[in-house]
PDB file of C-alpha atoms in Angstrom:
ATOM      1  CA  MET A  16       0.040  15.300  10.037  1.00 96.00           C
ATOM      2  CA  GLU A  17      -1.926  12.948  12.245  1.00 98.00           C
ATOM      3  CA  TYR A  18      -0.371   9.821  13.786  1.00 98.00           C
ATOM      4  CA  ARG A  19      -2.285   6.686  14.690  1.00 98.00           C
ATOM      5  CA  LYS A  20      -1.453   3.691  16.839  1.00 98.00           C
ATOM      6  CA  LEU A  21      -1.165   0.455  14.863  1.00 98.00           C
ATOM      7  CA  GLY A  22      -3.265  -2.268  16.425  1.00 95.00           C
ATOM      8  CA  ASN A  23      -1.832  -3.504  19.725  1.00 93.00           C
ATOM      9  CA  THR A  24       1.712  -2.458  18.842  1.00 97.00           C
ATOM     10  CA  ASP A  25       3.690   0.535  20.069  1.00 95.00           C
ATOM     11  CA  LEU A  26       4.012   1.807  16.504  1.00 98.00           C
ATOM     12  CA  ALA A  27       2.444   5.135  15.577  1.00 98.00           C
ATOM     13  CA  LEU A  28       1.952   5.507  11.817  1.00 98.00           C
ATOM     14  CA  SER A  29       1.290   8.678   9.878  1.00 98.00           C
ATOM     15  CA  ALA A  30      -2.298   8.815   8.596  1.00 98.00           C
ATOM     16  CA  ILE A  31      -0.877   9.195   5.095  1.00 98.00           C
ATOM     17  CA  ALA A  32       1.900   6.742   4.283  1.00 98.00           C
ATOM     18  CA  TYR A  33       4.358   6.878   1.411  1.00 97.00           C
ATOM     19  CA  GLY A  34       3.566   4.011  -0.963  1.00 95.00           C
ATOM     20  CA  ALA A  35       6.718   2.959  -2.812  1.00 93.00           C
ATOM     21  CA  PHE A  36       5.285   0.635  -5.480  1.00 89.00           C
ATOM     22  CA  ALA A  37       5.636   3.064  -8.377  1.00 85.00           C
ATOM     23  CA  ILE A  38       9.232   4.106  -7.698  1.00 85.00           C
ATOM     24  CA  GLY A  39      10.277   0.503  -8.266  1.00 76.00           C
ATOM     25  CA  GLY A  40       9.511   1.215 -11.913  1.00 62.00           C
ATOM     26  CA  THR A  41       8.302  -2.280 -12.803  1.00 66.00           C
ATOM     27  CA  MET A  42       4.746  -2.136 -14.190  1.00 59.00           C
ATOM     28  CA  TRP A  43       4.867   1.668 -13.978  1.00 58.00           C
ATOM     29  CA  GLY A  44       6.818   2.570 -17.095  1.00 59.00           C
ATOM     30  CA  GLY A  45      10.182   2.965 -15.342  1.00 60.00           C
ATOM     31  CA  ASN A  46      11.337   5.522 -12.797  1.00 67.00           C
ATOM     32  CA  GLU A  47      13.748   8.402 -12.198  1.00 78.00           C
ATOM     33  CA  LYS A  48      16.105   7.782  -9.271  1.00 85.00           C
ATOM     34  CA  LYS A  49      16.655  11.462  -8.438  1.00 90.00           C
ATOM     35  CA  ASP A  50      12.924  12.179  -8.431  1.00 91.00           C
ATOM     36  CA  SER A  51      12.245   9.117  -6.274  1.00 91.00           C
ATOM     37  CA  ILE A  52      14.798  10.105  -3.619  1.00 94.00           C
ATOM     38  CA  GLU A  53      13.468  13.658  -3.578  1.00 95.00           C
ATOM     39  CA  ALA A  54       9.907  12.344  -3.208  1.00 95.00           C
ATOM     40  CA  ILE A  55      10.858  10.311  -0.133  1.00 96.00           C
ATOM     41  CA  HIS A  56      12.703  13.252   1.416  1.00 97.00           C
ATOM     42  CA  ALA A  57       9.786  15.599   0.737  1.00 97.00           C
ATOM     43  CA  ALA A  58       7.325  13.135   2.270  1.00 97.00           C
ATOM     44  CA  ILE A  59       9.381  12.901   5.461  1.00 97.00           C
ATOM     45  CA  ASP A  60       9.800  16.671   5.626  1.00 97.00           C
ATOM     46  CA  GLN A  61       6.004  16.995   5.422  1.00 98.00           C
ATOM     47  CA  GLY A  62       5.480  14.620   8.341  1.00 98.00           C
ATOM     48  CA  ILE A  63       4.875  11.391   6.440  1.00 98.00           C
ATOM     49  CA  THR A  64       6.910   9.077   8.640  1.00 98.00           C
ATOM     50  CA  THR A  65       5.552   5.762   7.328  1.00 98.00           C
ATOM     51  CA  LEU A  66       7.192   4.292   4.212  1.00 98.00           C
ATOM     52  CA  ASP A  67       5.695   1.140   2.675  1.00 98.00           C
ATOM     53  CA  THR A  68       7.594  -0.968   0.167  1.00 97.00           C
ATOM     54  CA  ALA A  69       8.170  -4.594  -0.877  1.00 97.00           C
ATOM     55  CA  PRO A  70      10.949  -6.653  -2.474  1.00 96.00           C
ATOM     56  CA  PHE A  71       8.764  -7.232  -5.540  1.00 94.00           C
ATOM     57  CA  TYR A  72       8.541  -3.514  -6.301  1.00 94.00           C
ATOM     58  CA  GLY A  73      11.199  -3.185  -8.975  1.00 91.00           C
ATOM     59  CA  TYR A  74      12.787  -6.491  -7.924  1.00 92.00           C
ATOM     60  CA  GLY A  75      14.442  -4.843  -4.938  1.00 93.00           C
ATOM     61  CA  LEU A  76      14.900  -1.368  -6.410  1.00 93.00           C
ATOM     62  CA  SER A  77      12.152   0.270  -4.330  1.00 94.00           C
ATOM     63  CA  GLU A  78      13.733  -0.983  -1.103  1.00 96.00           C
ATOM     64  CA  GLU A  79      17.171   0.157  -2.255  1.00 96.00           C
ATOM     65  CA  LEU A  80      15.883   3.657  -3.006  1.00 95.00           C
ATOM     66  CA  ILE A  81      14.327   3.912   0.457  1.00 97.00           C
ATOM     67  CA  GLY A  82      17.578   2.699   2.001  1.00 97.00           C
ATOM     68  CA  GLU A  83      19.509   5.352   0.119  1.00 96.00           C
ATOM     69  CA  ALA A  84      16.999   8.083   0.944  1.00 96.00           C
ATOM     70  CA  LEU A  85      17.204   7.320   4.660  1.00 97.00           C
ATOM     71  CA  LYS A  86      20.976   7.744   4.869  1.00 96.00           C
ATOM     72  CA  GLY A  87      21.650  10.518   7.361  1.00 93.00           C
ATOM     73  CA  LYS A  88      18.051  10.485   8.613  1.00 94.00           C
ATOM     74  CA  ASP A  89      17.027   9.671  12.184  1.00 95.00           C
ATOM     75  CA  ARG A  90      15.899   6.071  11.715  1.00 95.00           C
ATOM     76  CA  SER A  91      13.847   6.146  14.919  1.00 95.00           C
ATOM     77  CA  LYS A  92      11.615   8.854  13.446  1.00 96.00           C
ATOM     78  CA  VAL A  93      10.604   6.757  10.430  1.00 98.00           C
ATOM     79  CA  GLN A  94       8.597   3.542  10.180  1.00 98.00           C
ATOM     80  CA  VAL A  95       9.834   1.250   7.413  1.00 98.00           C
ATOM     81  CA  LEU A  96       7.226  -1.265   6.265  1.00 98.00           C
ATOM     82  CA  THR A  97       8.054  -4.028   3.833  1.00 98.00           C
ATOM     83  CA  LYS A  98       6.808  -7.455   2.801  1.00 98.00           C
ATOM     84  CA  PHE A  99       7.800 -10.967   1.817  1.00 98.00           C
ATOM     85  CA  GLY A 100       6.378 -13.843  -0.120  1.00 97.00           C
ATOM     86  CA  LEU A 101       6.539 -12.921  -3.823  1.00 96.00           C
ATOM     87  CA  VAL A 102       9.458 -14.746  -5.417  1.00 96.00           C
ATOM     88  CA  TRP A 103      10.682 -13.949  -8.918  1.00 92.00           C
ATOM     89  CA  ASP A 104      14.295 -15.184  -9.004  1.00 90.00           C
ATOM     90  CA  GLY A 105      13.680 -18.932  -8.987  1.00 88.00           C
ATOM     91  CA  SER A 106      15.079 -19.334  -5.478  1.00 91.00           C
ATOM     92  CA  ASN A 107      11.894 -21.151  -4.467  1.00 91.00           C
ATOM     93  CA  ASN A 108      12.843 -24.045  -6.799  1.00 91.00           C
ATOM     94  CA  GLY A 109       9.301 -24.357  -8.053  1.00 88.00           C
ATOM     95  CA  LYS A 110       7.792 -24.441  -4.578  1.00 94.00           C
ATOM     96  CA  GLY A 111       4.906 -22.219  -3.570  1.00 95.00           C
ATOM     97  CA  GLU A 112       1.831 -21.093  -5.474  1.00 97.00           C
ATOM     98  CA  HIS A 113       2.212 -19.747  -9.017  1.00 96.00           C
ATOM     99  CA  PHE A 114       0.705 -16.250  -9.058  1.00 95.00           C
ATOM    100  CA  PHE A 115       1.264 -14.801 -12.529  1.00 92.00           C
ATOM    101  CA  ASP A 116       3.925 -14.270 -15.189  1.00 93.00           C
ATOM    102  CA  MET A 117       5.770 -11.015 -15.774  1.00 88.00           C
ATOM    103  CA  GLN A 118       7.017 -10.082 -19.232  1.00 84.00           C
ATOM    104  CA  GLU A 119      10.395  -8.327 -19.051  1.00 79.00           C
ATOM    105  CA  ASP A 120      12.585  -7.607 -22.094  1.00 80.00           C
ATOM    106  CA  GLY A 121      10.994 -10.419 -24.045  1.00 82.00           C
ATOM    107  CA  LYS A 122      11.416 -12.890 -21.203  1.00 88.00           C
ATOM    108  CA  THR A 123       8.740 -14.542 -19.100  1.00 92.00           C
ATOM    109  CA  ILE A 124       9.354 -14.307 -15.353  1.00 90.00           C
ATOM    110  CA  PRO A 125       7.086 -16.549 -13.248  1.00 94.00           C
ATOM    111  CA  ILE A 126       6.046 -14.969  -9.937  1.00 94.00           C
ATOM    112  CA  TYR A 127       5.295 -17.274  -7.019  1.00 96.00           C
ATOM    113  CA  LYS A 128       3.622 -16.767  -3.657  1.00 98.00           C
ATOM    114  CA  PHE A 129       5.912 -18.491  -1.158  1.00 97.00           C
ATOM    115  CA  SER A 130       5.763 -17.963   2.592  1.00 98.00           C
ATOM    116  CA  SER A 131       7.724 -20.830   4.100  1.00 97.00           C
ATOM    117  CA  LYS A 132       9.703 -20.105   7.260  1.00 97.00           C
ATOM    118  CA  ALA A 133      13.035 -20.500   5.488  1.00 97.00           C
ATOM    119  CA  ASN A 134      12.016 -18.177   2.670  1.00 97.00           C
ATOM    120  CA  ILE A 135      10.734 -15.503   5.061  1.00 98.00           C
ATOM    121  CA  ILE A 136      14.009 -15.461   7.000  1.00 97.00           C
ATOM    122  CA  LYS A 137      15.971 -15.320   3.726  1.00 97.00           C
ATOM    123  CA  GLU A 138      13.865 -12.461   2.355  1.00 98.00           C
ATOM    124  CA  VAL A 139      14.100 -10.445   5.559  1.00 98.00           C
ATOM    125  CA  GLU A 140      17.893 -10.579   5.506  1.00 98.00           C
ATOM    126  CA  GLU A 141      17.887  -9.434   1.884  1.00 98.00           C
ATOM    127  CA  SER A 142      15.452  -6.621   2.669  1.00 98.00           C
ATOM    128  CA  LEU A 143      17.526  -5.426   5.634  1.00 98.00           C
ATOM    129  CA  THR A 144      20.546  -5.151   3.329  1.00 98.00           C
ATOM    130  CA  ARG A 145      18.673  -3.271   0.620  1.00 98.00           C
ATOM    131  CA  LEU A 146      16.997  -0.967   3.142  1.00 98.00           C
ATOM    132  CA  ASN A 147      20.327  -0.315   4.861  1.00 97.00           C
ATOM    133  CA  THR A 148      18.807  -0.882   8.304  1.00 97.00           C
ATOM    134  CA  ASP A 149      19.028  -3.458  11.076  1.00 96.00           C
ATOM    135  CA  TYR A 150      15.299  -3.750  11.727  1.00 98.00           C
ATOM    136  CA  ILE A 151      11.950  -3.502   9.955  1.00 98.00           C
ATOM    137  CA  ASP A 152       9.091  -1.775  11.745  1.00 98.00           C
ATOM    138  CA  LEU A 153       6.307  -3.814  10.166  1.00 98.00           C
ATOM    139  CA  LEU A 154       6.822  -6.979   8.119  1.00 98.00           C
ATOM    140  CA  GLN A 155       3.841  -8.122   6.067  1.00 98.00           C
ATOM    141  CA  GLN A 156       2.986 -11.238   4.100  1.00 98.00           C
ATOM    142  CA  HIS A 157       2.453  -9.793   0.622  1.00 98.00           C
ATOM    143  CA  TRP A 158      -0.155 -12.317  -0.539  1.00 98.00           C
ATOM    144  CA  PRO A 159      -1.574 -15.468   1.079  1.00 98.00           C
ATOM    145  CA  ASP A 160       0.242 -18.638   0.032  1.00 98.00           C
ATOM    146  CA  ALA A 161      -2.065 -21.648  -0.167  1.00 97.00           C
ATOM    147  CA  THR A 162       0.897 -24.072  -0.153  1.00 97.00           C
ATOM    148  CA  THR A 163       2.300 -22.990   3.223  1.00 98.00           C
ATOM    149  CA  PRO A 164       0.341 -23.435   6.479  1.00 97.00           C
ATOM    150  CA  ILE A 165      -0.392 -20.021   7.983  1.00 97.00           C
ATOM    151  CA  ASP A 166       0.875 -21.199  11.364  1.00 97.00           C
ATOM    152  CA  GLU A 167       4.339 -21.756   9.847  1.00 98.00           C
ATOM    153  CA  THR A 168       4.289 -18.236   8.424  1.00 98.00           C
ATOM    154  CA  MET A 169       3.195 -16.656  11.700  1.00 97.00           C
ATOM    155  CA  GLU A 170       5.717 -18.668  13.721  1.00 97.00           C
ATOM    156  CA  ALA A 171       8.475 -17.327  11.489  1.00 98.00           C
ATOM    157  CA  MET A 172       7.376 -13.738  12.038  1.00 97.00           C
ATOM    158  CA  GLU A 173       7.057 -14.249  15.785  1.00 97.00           C
ATOM    159  CA  ALA A 174      10.625 -15.572  15.818  1.00 97.00           C
ATOM    160  CA  LEU A 175      11.805 -12.514  13.868  1.00 98.00           C
ATOM    161  CA  ILE A 176      10.208 -10.227  16.460  1.00 98.00           C
ATOM    162  CA  LYS A 177      11.975 -12.069  19.261  1.00 97.00           C
ATOM    163  CA  ALA A 178      15.250 -11.782  17.339  1.00 98.00           C
ATOM    164  CA  GLY A 179      14.801  -8.018  16.991  1.00 98.00           C
ATOM    165  CA  LYS A 180      14.717  -8.155  13.189  1.00 98.00           C
ATOM    166  CA  ILE A 181      11.170  -6.775  13.025  1.00 98.00           C
ATOM    167  CA  ARG A 182       9.031  -4.793  15.455  1.00 98.00           C
ATOM    168  CA  ALA A 183       5.613  -5.990  14.305  1.00 98.00           C
ATOM    169  CA  ALA A 184       4.075  -8.551  11.954  1.00 98.00           C
ATOM    170  CA  GLY A 185       1.095  -8.198   9.668  1.00 98.00           C
ATOM    171  CA  LEU A 186      -0.735  -9.665   6.703  1.00 98.00           C
ATOM    172  CA  SER A 187      -1.775  -8.216   3.386  1.00 98.00           C
ATOM    173  CA  ASN A 188      -4.700  -9.099   1.141  1.00 98.00           C
ATOM    174  CA  ALA A 189      -5.999 -11.467   3.823  1.00 98.00           C
ATOM    175  CA  ALA A 190      -9.656 -12.389   4.232  1.00 98.00           C
ATOM    176  CA  VAL A 191     -11.265 -12.632   7.677  1.00 98.00           C
ATOM    177  CA  GLU A 192     -10.935 -16.419   7.831  1.00 98.00           C
ATOM    178  CA  LEU A 193      -7.205 -16.264   7.183  1.00 98.00           C
ATOM    179  CA  MET A 194      -6.824 -13.575   9.840  1.00 97.00           C
ATOM    180  CA  LYS A 195      -8.638 -15.822  12.306  1.00 98.00           C
ATOM    181  CA  ASP A 196      -6.423 -18.786  11.417  1.00 97.00           C
ATOM    182  CA  ALA A 197      -3.292 -16.637  11.716  1.00 97.00           C
ATOM    183  CA  GLY A 198      -4.414 -15.436  15.137  1.00 96.00           C
ATOM    184  CA  LYS A 199      -4.408 -18.989  16.487  1.00 96.00           C
ATOM    185  CA  THR A 200      -0.601 -18.833  16.343  1.00 95.00           C
ATOM    186  CA  PHE A 201       0.265 -15.151  16.566  1.00 92.00           C
ATOM    187  CA  THR A 202      -2.172 -12.256  16.259  1.00 93.00           C
ATOM    188  CA  PRO A 203      -1.252 -10.072  13.293  1.00 97.00           C
ATOM    189  CA  ALA A 204      -0.904  -6.360  14.028  1.00 98.00           C
ATOM    190  CA  SER A 205      -2.359  -5.342  10.702  1.00 98.00           C
ATOM    191  CA  ASN A 206      -3.767  -6.209   7.316  1.00 98.00           C
ATOM    192  CA  GLN A 207      -2.891  -4.189   4.228  1.00 98.00           C
ATOM    193  CA  VAL A 208      -5.879  -4.226   1.898  1.00 98.00           C
ATOM    194  CA  TYR A 209      -7.160  -2.829  -1.364  1.00 98.00           C
ATOM    195  CA  TYR A 210      -9.638  -0.079  -0.486  1.00 98.00           C
ATOM    196  CA  SER A 211     -10.914   2.912  -2.389  1.00 97.00           C
ATOM    197  CA  MET A 212     -14.086   4.839  -3.097  1.00 97.00           C
ATOM    198  CA  LEU A 213     -14.666   2.423  -5.974  1.00 96.00           C
ATOM    199  CA  HIS A 214     -13.736  -0.750  -4.087  1.00 96.00           C
ATOM    200  CA  ARG A 215     -15.315  -0.966  -0.626  1.00 96.00           C
ATOM    201  CA  ASP A 216     -15.807  -4.705  -0.144  1.00 95.00           C
ATOM    202  CA  ILE A 217     -13.840  -4.708   3.121  1.00 98.00           C
ATOM    203  CA  GLU A 218     -16.527  -2.643   4.837  1.00 97.00           C
ATOM    204  CA  GLN A 219     -18.821  -5.668   5.125  1.00 96.00           C
ATOM    205  CA  GLU A 220     -16.778  -8.144   7.201  1.00 98.00           C
ATOM    206  CA  LEU A 221     -13.128  -7.168   7.369  1.00 98.00           C
ATOM    207  CA  VAL A 222     -13.490  -3.709   8.899  1.00 98.00           C
ATOM    208  CA  PRO A 223     -15.803  -4.827  11.748  1.00 98.00           C
ATOM    209  CA  TYR A 224     -13.492  -7.770  12.508  1.00 98.00           C
ATOM    210  CA  ALA A 225     -10.407  -5.566  12.533  1.00 98.00           C
ATOM    211  CA  ILE A 226     -12.019  -2.986  14.806  1.00 98.00           C
ATOM    212  CA  GLU A 227     -13.266  -5.648  17.225  1.00 97.00           C
ATOM    213  CA  ASN A 228      -9.861  -7.325  17.406  1.00 97.00           C
ATOM    214  CA  LYS A 229      -7.773  -4.128  17.384  1.00 97.00           C
ATOM    215  CA  ILE A 230      -6.039  -4.939  14.121  1.00 98.00           C
ATOM    216  CA  GLY A 231      -4.835  -2.029  12.019  1.00 98.00           C
ATOM    217  CA  LEU A 232      -5.891  -1.651   8.392  1.00 98.00           C
ATOM    218  CA  LEU A 233      -3.555  -0.138   5.829  1.00 98.00           C
ATOM    219  CA  ALA A 234      -5.438   0.958   2.711  1.00 98.00           C
ATOM    220  CA  TYR A 235      -3.650   0.643  -0.624  1.00 97.00           C
ATOM    221  CA  SER A 236      -4.709   1.899  -4.058  1.00 95.00           C
ATOM    222  CA  PRO A 237      -6.998   4.591  -2.572  1.00 97.00           C
ATOM    223  CA  MET A 238      -6.506   6.618  -5.746  1.00 95.00           C
ATOM    224  CA  GLU A 239      -7.128   3.602  -7.998  1.00 93.00           C
ATOM    225  CA  ARG A 240      -3.601   4.104  -9.322  1.00 86.00           C
ATOM    226  CA  GLY A 241      -4.289   7.717 -10.242  1.00 87.00           C
ATOM    227  CA  LEU A 242      -7.743   7.340 -11.776  1.00 91.00           C
ATOM    228  CA  LEU A 243      -9.486   9.189  -8.929  1.00 95.00           C
ATOM    229  CA  SER A 244      -7.142  12.151  -9.268  1.00 91.00           C
ATOM    230  CA  GLY A 245      -9.174  13.103 -12.353  1.00 88.00           C
ATOM    231  CA  LYS A 246      -6.003  13.661 -14.384  1.00 85.00           C
ATOM    232  CA  TYR A 247      -6.702  10.681 -16.616  1.00 79.00           C
ATOM    233  CA  PHE A 248      -9.783  12.426 -17.949  1.00 80.00           C
ATOM    234  CA  GLU A 249      -7.774  15.546 -18.733  1.00 78.00           C
ATOM    235  CA  ASN A 250      -4.801  13.841 -20.378  1.00 72.00           C
ATOM    236  CA  ASN A 251      -5.030  10.095 -20.710  1.00 71.00           C
ATOM    237  CA  GLN A 252      -1.664   9.516 -22.336  1.00 70.00           C
ATOM    238  CA  LEU A 253      -0.047   6.512 -20.632  1.00 75.00           C
ATOM    239  CA  LYS A 254       3.150   4.777 -21.725  1.00 76.00           C
ATOM    240  CA  ALA A 255       2.606   1.565 -23.651  1.00 75.00           C
ATOM    241  CA  ASP A 256       4.090  -0.582 -20.871  1.00 71.00           C
ATOM    242  CA  ASP A 257       2.104   1.115 -18.112  1.00 75.00           C
ATOM    243  CA  HIS A 258      -0.122  -1.549 -16.526  1.00 75.00           C
ATOM    244  CA  ARG A 259      -2.859   1.017 -15.959  1.00 78.00           C
ATOM    245  CA  ASN A 260      -3.848   0.781 -19.619  1.00 78.00           C
ATOM    246  CA  GLY A 261      -5.490  -2.521 -18.727  1.00 83.00           C
ATOM    247  CA  TYR A 262      -6.248  -1.759 -15.087  1.00 86.00           C
ATOM    248  CA  PHE A 263      -8.536   1.186 -15.824  1.00 84.00           C
ATOM    249  CA  SER A 264     -10.624  -0.888 -18.229  1.00 84.00           C
ATOM    250  CA  GLN A 265     -12.404  -2.582 -15.294  1.00 89.00           C
ATOM    251  CA  PHE A 266     -14.249   0.637 -14.467  1.00 90.00           C
ATOM    252  CA  ASP A 267     -17.183   2.416 -16.100  1.00 90.00           C
ATOM    253  CA  LEU A 268     -15.089   5.465 -16.908  1.00 87.00           C
ATOM    254  CA  LYS A 269     -18.069   7.657 -17.783  1.00 90.00           C
ATOM    255  CA  LYS A 270     -19.582   7.027 -14.341  1.00 93.00           C
ATOM    256  CA  VAL A 271     -16.236   7.687 -12.649  1.00 92.00           C
ATOM    257  CA  GLU A 272     -15.816  10.964 -14.514  1.00 92.00           C
ATOM    258  CA  SER A 273     -19.367  11.994 -13.592  1.00 93.00           C
ATOM    259  CA  PHE A 274     -18.754  11.132  -9.928  1.00 95.00           C
ATOM    260  CA  LEU A 275     -15.552  13.181  -9.823  1.00 96.00           C
ATOM    261  CA  THR A 276     -17.339  16.122 -11.427  1.00 95.00           C
ATOM    262  CA  GLY A 277     -19.991  15.870  -8.714  1.00 95.00           C
ATOM    263  CA  ILE A 278     -17.572  15.985  -5.779  1.00 97.00           C
ATOM    264  CA  ARG A 279     -15.138  18.479  -7.302  1.00 97.00           C
ATOM    265  CA  PRO A 280     -16.930  21.484  -5.688  1.00 97.00           C
ATOM    266  CA  ILE A 281     -16.112  20.042  -2.244  1.00 98.00           C
ATOM    267  CA  ALA A 282     -12.425  19.907  -3.152  1.00 98.00           C
ATOM    268  CA  GLU A 283     -12.546  23.444  -4.512  1.00 97.00           C
ATOM    269  CA  SER A 284     -14.209  24.712  -1.335  1.00 97.00           C
ATOM    270  CA  LYS A 285     -11.209  23.351   0.613  1.00 97.00           C
ATOM    271  CA  ASN A 286      -8.727  24.814  -1.870  1.00 98.00           C
ATOM    272  CA  ALA A 287      -7.714  21.207  -2.466  1.00 98.00           C
ATOM    273  CA  THR A 288      -7.318  18.904  -5.450  1.00 97.00           C
ATOM    274  CA  LEU A 289      -9.547  15.940  -6.180  1.00 97.00           C
ATOM    275  CA  ALA A 290      -6.671  13.654  -5.212  1.00 96.00           C
ATOM    276  CA  GLN A 291      -6.366  15.336  -1.816  1.00 98.00           C
ATOM    277  CA  LEU A 292     -10.117  15.068  -1.253  1.00 98.00           C
ATOM    278  CA  VAL A 293     -10.060  11.358  -2.071  1.00 98.00           C
ATOM    279  CA  LEU A 294      -7.117  10.731   0.267  1.00 98.00           C
ATOM    280  CA  ARG A 295      -8.704  12.697   3.104  1.00 98.00           C
ATOM    281  CA  TRP A 296     -12.009  10.852   2.686  1.00 98.00           C
ATOM    282  CA  THR A 297     -10.168   7.534   2.896  1.00 98.00           C
ATOM    283  CA  THR A 298      -8.364   8.490   6.119  1.00 98.00           C
ATOM    284  CA  LEU A 299     -11.753   9.214   7.716  1.00 98.00           C
ATOM    285  CA  GLN A 300     -13.283   5.801   7.045  1.00 98.00           C
ATOM    286  CA  LYS A 301     -13.908   3.375   9.905  1.00 97.00           C
ATOM    287  CA  GLY A 302     -11.036   1.084  10.854  1.00 98.00           C
ATOM    288  CA  ILE A 303      -8.445   2.652   8.564  1.00 98.00           C
ATOM    289  CA  THR A 304      -5.118   3.288  10.315  1.00 98.00           C
ATOM    290  CA  THR A 305      -3.155   4.684   7.400  1.00 98.00           C
ATOM    291  CA  VAL A 306      -3.650   5.324   3.709  1.00 98.00           C
ATOM    292  CA  LEU A 307      -0.879   4.547   1.220  1.00 98.00           C
ATOM    293  CA  ALA A 308      -0.274   7.232  -1.374  1.00 97.00           C
ATOM    294  CA  GLY A 309       2.362   6.895  -4.044  1.00 92.00           C
ATOM    295  CA  ALA A 310       4.515   9.781  -5.226  1.00 91.00           C
ATOM    296  CA  ARG A 311       7.104   9.786  -7.992  1.00 89.00           C
ATOM    297  CA  ASN A 312       8.424  13.285  -7.277  1.00 94.00           C
ATOM    298  CA  ALA A 313       8.599  15.820  -4.451  1.00 95.00           C
ATOM    299  CA  GLU A 314       5.613  17.816  -5.680  1.00 96.00           C
ATOM    300  CA  GLN A 315       3.320  14.789  -5.503  1.00 95.00           C
ATOM    301  CA  ALA A 316       4.640  13.800  -2.057  1.00 96.00           C
ATOM    302  CA  ILE A 317       3.976  17.277  -0.668  1.00 98.00           C
ATOM    303  CA  ALA A 318       0.483  17.337  -2.157  1.00 97.00           C
ATOM    304  CA  ASN A 319      -0.323  13.967  -0.577  1.00 97.00           C
ATOM    305  CA  ALA A 320       0.743  15.158   2.867  1.00 98.00           C
ATOM    306  CA  GLN A 321      -1.316  18.335   2.536  1.00 98.00           C
ATOM    307  CA  ALA A 322      -4.471  16.231   2.250  1.00 98.00           C
ATOM    308  CA  MET A 323      -4.404  16.200   6.057  1.00 98.00           C
ATOM    309  CA  GLN A 324      -4.641  19.989   6.283  1.00 98.00           C
ATOM    310  CA  PHE A 325      -8.428  20.127   5.960  1.00 98.00           C
ATOM    311  CA  ASP A 326     -11.390  18.200   7.305  1.00 97.00           C
ATOM    312  CA  LEU A 327     -14.756  17.080   5.938  1.00 98.00           C
ATOM    313  CA  THR A 328     -18.078  17.881   7.546  1.00 97.00           C
ATOM    314  CA  THR A 329     -20.801  15.357   8.275  1.00 97.00           C
ATOM    315  CA  GLU A 330     -22.837  16.872   5.448  1.00 98.00           C
ATOM    316  CA  GLU A 331     -19.965  16.622   2.970  1.00 98.00           C
ATOM    317  CA  LEU A 332     -19.306  12.999   3.887  1.00 98.00           C
ATOM    318  CA  ALA A 333     -23.012  12.236   3.498  1.00 97.00           C
ATOM    319  CA  PHE A 334     -23.041  13.845   0.034  1.00 97.00           C
ATOM    320  CA  ILE A 335     -20.045  11.780  -1.069  1.00 97.00           C
ATOM    321  CA  ALA A 336     -21.723   8.630   0.275  1.00 95.00           C
ATOM    322  CA  THR A 337     -24.857   9.423  -1.719  1.00 95.00           C
ATOM    323  CA  GLU A 338     -22.834   9.906  -4.896  1.00 94.00           C
ATOM    324  CA  LEU A 339     -20.929   6.658  -4.313  1.00 94.00           C
ATOM    325  CA  ASN A 340     -24.161   4.742  -3.847  1.00 88.00           C
ATOM    326  CA  LYS A 341     -25.029   5.562  -7.461  1.00 85.00           C
ATOM    327  CA  PHE A 342     -22.352   3.144  -8.669  1.00 80.00           C
TER     328      PHE A 342
END
């Protein structure tokens, strides 16, 4: 495994991080606790020291599973990353920015973006309890909240660093302008952003800005929630409540399948899967500190880590770029 310094912090993150969205179960057709714990353990055993979660993932369940999995582990050897700012329990009393509505067991649950100082401090204490730890390595604003001034949000995170509750503070899903505004109060260490072979918008402005200002970029959804693994085209049976039924409809699936067929020989030449090739490609892109890869069982976690066991030549990267430019 390769480890990379995060921005101007003293944190070193594994190039592949464990993304814990799916093990929360919500929006992913449920989860299996035993498999989830084993996946986290396998990831750590393979050198994946960076675990990324959020309170929203399973309404706290994802954080709880990580907390349970880390019992007996050397906490100093693992970086726990979590977030704040998505409220589902009504504790915001209608404040914040309405994001969307979740449908759970016939009930409508409104989700709000809410990043006030008081809410951040409240959420951090709740996360610390669920994670069974006394500090968070990187705390991130999950989504920008238009109703709360960014300086209030950054001041809260700076205070949490001084209090020893968190080691570093970052943003997520933030555009360059918001990053600039945030930096007027407290320079964020990172920005967690949507980035994949099929979604490369950040390359235009965000990546150059992050590189220039030494801000780490954490790439999420590099596999497009499993689409780029190629498995969907082999067996596209998804559970009825799996959100990917709608998510995949945004893509020209015939073009995606053709693209994957075109790059498959590169994966085969490395004795690797398509998923591993996609992950490795993502780790090699400019400005990317770490790439989040989800795993719902030990086998998937091990496979993700093994994506770092091969490299890509200049010629192979150029071929992939040519194929991507056909989209």
